[in-house]
CSV table of C-alpha atoms in Angstrom, one decimal:
chain,number,residue,atom,x,y,z
P,1,GLU,CA,58.1,-175.7,126.3
P,2,ALA,CA,56.6,-178.6,124.3
P,3,ASP,CA,58.9,-179.3,121.3
P,4,ILE,CA,60.5,-182.3,119.7
P,5,TYR,CA,63.8,-182.6,119.4
P,6,GLN,CA,66.2,-184.1,116.9
P,7,THR,CA,70.4,-185.3,117.7
P,8,PRO,CA,72.9,-185.3,116.0
P,9,ARG,CA,71.8,-182.3,113.5
P,10,TYR,CA,74.8,-183.7,111.7
P,11,LEU,CA,76.2,-187.1,111.6
P,12,VAL,CA,79.2,-187.5,109.3
P,13,ILE,CA,80.2,-191.7,109.3
P,14,GLY,CA,82.0,-194.6,107.5
P,15,THR,CA,80.5,-197.3,105.5
P,16,GLY,CA,79.3,-200.1,107.1
P,17,LYS,CA,79.0,-198.6,110.5
P,18,LYS,CA,76.1,-198.9,112.3
P,19,ILE,CA,73.7,-195.2,113.3
P,20,THR,CA,71.0,-194.4,115.6
P,21,LEU,CA,69.5,-191.3,114.7
P,22,GLU,CA,67.7,-190.0,118.0
P,23,CYS,CA,63.8,-188.5,117.8
P,24,SER,CA,61.9,-187.4,121.5
P,25,GLN,CA,59.2,-185.5,121.6
P,26,THR,CA,57.7,-183.6,124.6
P,27,MET,CA,53.9,-182.6,123.5
P,28,GLY,CA,52.5,-185.8,124.5
P,29,HIS,CA,51.8,-186.8,121.0
P,30,ASP,CA,50.2,-190.8,120.4
P,31,LYS,CA,51.6,-190.3,116.6
P,32,MET,CA,55.3,-189.8,115.3
P,33,TYR,CA,57.2,-190.4,111.3
P,34,TRP,CA,60.1,-190.4,109.9
P,35,TYR,CA,61.0,-188.7,106.9
P,36,GLN,CA,64.1,-188.5,104.2
P,37,GLN,CA,64.5,-185.6,102.3
P,38,ASP,CA,66.7,-186.1,99.3
P,39,PRO,CA,68.4,-183.1,98.0
P,40,GLY,CA,65.4,-183.0,95.6
P,41,MET,CA,63.4,-181.3,98.3
P,42,GLU,CA,60.9,-184.0,98.1
P,43,LEU,CA,59.8,-186.0,101.7
P,44,HIS,CA,59.9,-189.9,100.9
P,45,LEU,CA,57.2,-191.3,104.4
P,46,ILE,CA,59.4,-194.0,105.8
P,47,HIS,CA,58.5,-195.4,108.7
P,48,TYR,CA,56.1,-194.3,110.7
P,49,SER,CA,53.8,-195.4,113.9
P,50,TYR,CA,50.6,-195.1,116.8
P,51,GLY,CA,51.4,-195.3,120.0
P,52,VAL,CA,53.9,-197.9,122.0
P,53,ASN,CA,54.6,-200.5,120.4
P,54,SER,CA,53.5,-200.1,117.3
P,55,THR,CA,55.7,-198.9,114.1
P,56,GLU,CA,54.4,-199.6,109.9
P,57,LYS,CA,56.7,-199.1,107.0
P,58,GLY,CA,56.1,-196.2,104.9
P,59,ASP,CA,55.7,-195.4,101.7
P,60,LEU,CA,59.1,-195.9,100.9
P,61,SER,CA,61.3,-199.0,101.0
P,62,SER,CA,64.6,-198.2,103.6
P,63,GLU,CA,67.2,-200.3,105.3
P,64,SER,CA,66.1,-198.5,108.7
P,65,THR,CA,64.3,-199.5,111.6
P,66,VAL,CA,62.5,-198.0,114.4
P,67,SER,CA,61.3,-198.5,117.5
P,68,ARG,CA,58.7,-197.1,120.5
P,69,ILE,CA,59.0,-198.3,122.9
P,70,ARG,CA,58.1,-195.0,125.1
P,71,THR,CA,56.1,-192.5,123.9
P,72,GLU,CA,57.9,-189.6,123.5
P,73,HIS,CA,61.5,-191.5,121.6
P,74,PHE,CA,61.1,-193.3,118.6
P,75,PRO,CA,64.5,-193.9,117.3
P,76,LEU,CA,65.6,-194.8,113.6
P,77,THR,CA,68.3,-197.3,113.0
P,78,LEU,CA,70.9,-197.9,110.2
P,79,GLU,CA,72.8,-201.3,111.0
P,80,SER,CA,75.2,-201.2,108.4
P,81,ALA,CA,75.2,-197.4,107.2
P,82,ARG,CA,75.7,-196.8,103.1
P,83,PRO,CA,76.9,-193.8,101.0
P,84,SER,CA,73.3,-194.6,99.3
P,85,HIS,CA,71.8,-193.4,103.3
P,86,THR,CA,73.1,-190.2,102.5
P,87,SER,CA,70.3,-187.5,103.0
P,88,GLN,CA,68.2,-185.2,105.6
P,89,TYR,CA,65.8,-187.4,107.9
P,90,LEU,CA,63.3,-185.3,109.6
P,91,CYS,CA,61.1,-186.4,112.5
P,92,ALA,CA,57.4,-185.2,113.0
P,93,SER,CA,54.7,-185.9,115.6
P,94,SER,CA,50.7,-185.1,115.9
P,95,PRO,CA,48.2,-186.1,117.7
P,96,THR,CA,46.3,-189.1,116.6
P,97,THR,CA,43.3,-187.1,114.4
P,98,PRO,CA,46.3,-184.3,112.4
P,99,TYR,CA,43.5,-181.8,112.0
P,100,TYR,CA,46.8,-179.4,113.2
P,101,GLY,CA,49.2,-180.7,110.9
P,102,TYR,CA,52.3,-182.5,111.8
P,103,THR,CA,54.9,-180.9,114.3
P,104,PHE,CA,59.0,-181.5,112.7
P,105,GLY,CA,62.0,-181.6,114.5
P,106,SER,CA,65.0,-179.9,112.8
P,107,GLY,CA,66.7,-182.7,111.6
P,108,THR,CA,69.6,-184.7,111.3
P,109,ARG,CA,71.6,-184.4,108.0
P,110,LEU,CA,73.8,-187.8,107.4
P,111,THR,CA,76.5,-188.4,104.9
P,112,VAL,CA,77.6,-191.8,104.5
P,113,VAL,CA,81.4,-191.8,103.3
D,1,GLY,CA,46.6,-193.1,96.4
D,2,GLU,CA,46.6,-189.3,96.9
D,3,ASP,CA,48.9,-186.7,94.6
D,4,VAL,CA,49.3,-183.1,95.6
D,5,GLU,CA,51.9,-181.3,92.8
D,6,GLN,CA,53.1,-178.4,92.9
D,7,SER,CA,56.1,-176.3,91.1
D,8,LEU,CA,59.2,-177.1,91.4
D,9,PHE,CA,60.4,-172.9,91.8
D,10,LEU,CA,60.1,-169.6,91.8
D,11,SER,CA,61.6,-166.5,91.6
D,12,VAL,CA,60.3,-163.0,92.9
D,13,ARG,CA,61.9,-159.2,93.1
D,14,GLU,CA,61.6,-158.5,96.6
D,15,GLY,CA,58.6,-155.8,97.6
D,16,ASP,CA,56.2,-157.9,95.2
D,17,SER,CA,53.7,-160.6,96.0
D,18,SER,CA,54.4,-164.3,94.9
D,19,VAL,CA,51.9,-166.7,94.3
D,20,ILE,CA,52.7,-170.5,95.1
D,21,ASN,CA,50.4,-172.8,93.8
D,22,CYS,CA,49.1,-176.0,94.4
D,23,THR,CA,46.8,-179.3,93.5
D,24,TYR,CA,45.2,-182.3,94.9
D,25,THR,CA,43.5,-184.8,93.7
D,26,ASP,CA,41.3,-186.5,96.6
D,27,SER,CA,38.0,-184.4,97.3
D,28,SER,CA,37.9,-185.8,100.3
D,29,SER,CA,40.4,-183.6,102.1
D,30,THR,CA,39.1,-181.6,105.4
D,31,TYR,CA,41.7,-179.7,106.3
D,32,LEU,CA,44.8,-178.3,103.8
D,33,TYR,CA,48.3,-176.8,105.0
D,34,TRP,CA,51.5,-174.7,104.4
D,35,TYR,CA,54.5,-175.7,105.3
D,36,LYS,CA,57.5,-173.4,105.1
D,37,GLN,CA,61.6,-175.6,105.3
D,38,GLU,CA,64.2,-172.9,105.4
D,39,PRO,CA,68.1,-174.4,104.5
D,40,GLY,CA,69.5,-177.0,106.9
D,41,ALA,CA,66.2,-176.7,108.7
D,42,GLY,CA,62.4,-178.7,109.2
D,43,LEU,CA,59.3,-178.0,108.3
D,44,GLN,CA,57.4,-175.1,110.5
D,45,LEU,CA,53.9,-174.4,110.0
D,46,LEU,CA,52.5,-171.5,108.6
D,47,THR,CA,49.0,-171.6,108.2
D,48,TYR,CA,46.6,-174.1,108.0
D,49,ILE,CA,42.9,-173.8,106.1
D,50,PHE,CA,39.7,-175.9,106.8
D,51,SER,CA,37.4,-177.2,104.0
D,52,ASN,CA,34.6,-175.2,103.8
D,53,MET,CA,36.2,-171.9,103.6
D,54,ASP,CA,37.0,-169.8,100.9
D,55,MET,CA,39.9,-167.8,102.4
D,56,LYS,CA,42.6,-167.2,104.4
D,57,GLN,CA,44.7,-164.0,105.9
D,58,ASP,CA,47.2,-164.6,108.5
D,59,GLN,CA,49.4,-160.7,108.1
D,60,ARG,CA,51.2,-161.1,105.3
D,61,LEU,CA,49.6,-165.0,103.9
D,62,THR,CA,46.7,-165.4,101.9
D,63,VAL,CA,45.1,-169.5,101.3
D,64,LEU,CA,42.4,-169.4,99.3
D,65,LEU,CA,41.4,-172.6,98.5
D,66,ASN,CA,38.9,-173.8,94.8
D,67,LYS,CA,37.5,-177.2,96.1
D,68,LYS,CA,35.6,-177.8,92.5
D,69,ASP,CA,39.2,-177.4,91.3
D,70,LYS,CA,41.0,-179.1,93.8
D,71,HIS,CA,43.7,-175.9,94.1
D,72,LEU,CA,45.4,-174.2,96.5
D,73,SER,CA,47.0,-171.2,96.8
D,74,LEU,CA,49.2,-169.5,98.8
D,75,ARG,CA,49.7,-165.3,98.5
D,76,ILE,CA,53.0,-163.8,100.2
D,77,ALA,CA,52.6,-159.5,100.5
D,78,ASP,CA,55.6,-157.6,99.8
D,79,THR,CA,57.6,-160.5,99.8
D,80,GLN,CA,61.3,-160.2,101.5
D,81,THR,CA,64.4,-162.0,101.2
D,82,GLY,CA,63.4,-164.4,104.3
D,83,ASP,CA,61.1,-165.3,103.1
D,84,SER,CA,63.2,-167.3,100.3
D,85,ALA,CA,62.7,-170.9,101.3
D,86,ILE,CA,60.9,-174.7,100.5
D,87,TYR,CA,57.0,-174.4,100.5
D,88,PHE,CA,55.4,-177.5,101.3
D,89,CYS,CA,51.0,-177.7,101.0
D,90,ALA,CA,50.0,-180.9,102.6
D,91,ASP,CA,46.3,-181.9,102.7
D,92,LEU,CA,44.6,-184.2,105.7
D,93,THR,CA,43.6,-187.8,104.3
D,94,GLY,CA,43.9,-191.2,104.7
D,95,GLY,CA,39.9,-190.2,106.6
D,96,GLY,CA,41.6,-188.0,108.6
D,97,ASN,CA,44.5,-190.1,109.5
D,98,LYS,CA,47.5,-188.8,108.0
D,99,LEU,CA,48.8,-185.4,106.1
D,100,THR,CA,49.9,-186.0,101.6
D,101,PHE,CA,52.9,-183.2,100.9
D,102,GLY,CA,53.1,-182.0,97.7
D,103,THR,CA,56.3,-182.2,96.2
D,104,GLY,CA,57.5,-178.3,97.1
D,105,THR,CA,58.4,-175.4,95.6
D,106,GLN,CA,61.6,-173.5,95.9
D,107,LEU,CA,60.8,-169.5,96.2
D,108,LYS,CA,63.9,-167.2,95.2
D,109,VAL,CA,63.9,-163.8,96.3
D,110,GLU,CA,65.5,-161.3,94.6
D,111,LEU,CA,66.5,-157.7,95.7
């Protein structure tokens, strides 16, 4: 079944550690997105990609980086985690023209202690 | 840029109808969406409406679109405790390139 997967679901990590949040989709979608969601609910777009080797920064400045070497894979990396990075991270994908919306993964809840 | 606004909270009793409202600013929006987010989960697409429609009904869900006032609403009939969640509206903007999400409405269903 076509879907979008995020791992891990939960991650607790110490300050200064390097982390990678994984996102993979089997939808055959060109576009992929990363959102950060604080406890206040609002979604903030931090990165997006229109295809392989294409990455762009979103509306909210983030210290994280992304890569898109394969169509189905869009990992997010934090080189040195800090408590201010504690948040829910949501990955999504869509066709080139998202008439039917985005498909979201289940999210990764990151806590930096 | 596009701005999509929602009220933050709504509390209803089980069995009542819920109405969640959304306003947007981009008059060129072509598609508008409602998403549901349960605790600790991602967003799930509930329904969408094309901008040339005024209303769309899907079982307990009714979407109303007033293009003149740029107002979108989601009515949930016979609201159940399982409907407790955050609801996001979104519209397709940027020349059909991206979705802009609202701020989210927390729906609480009380017994």
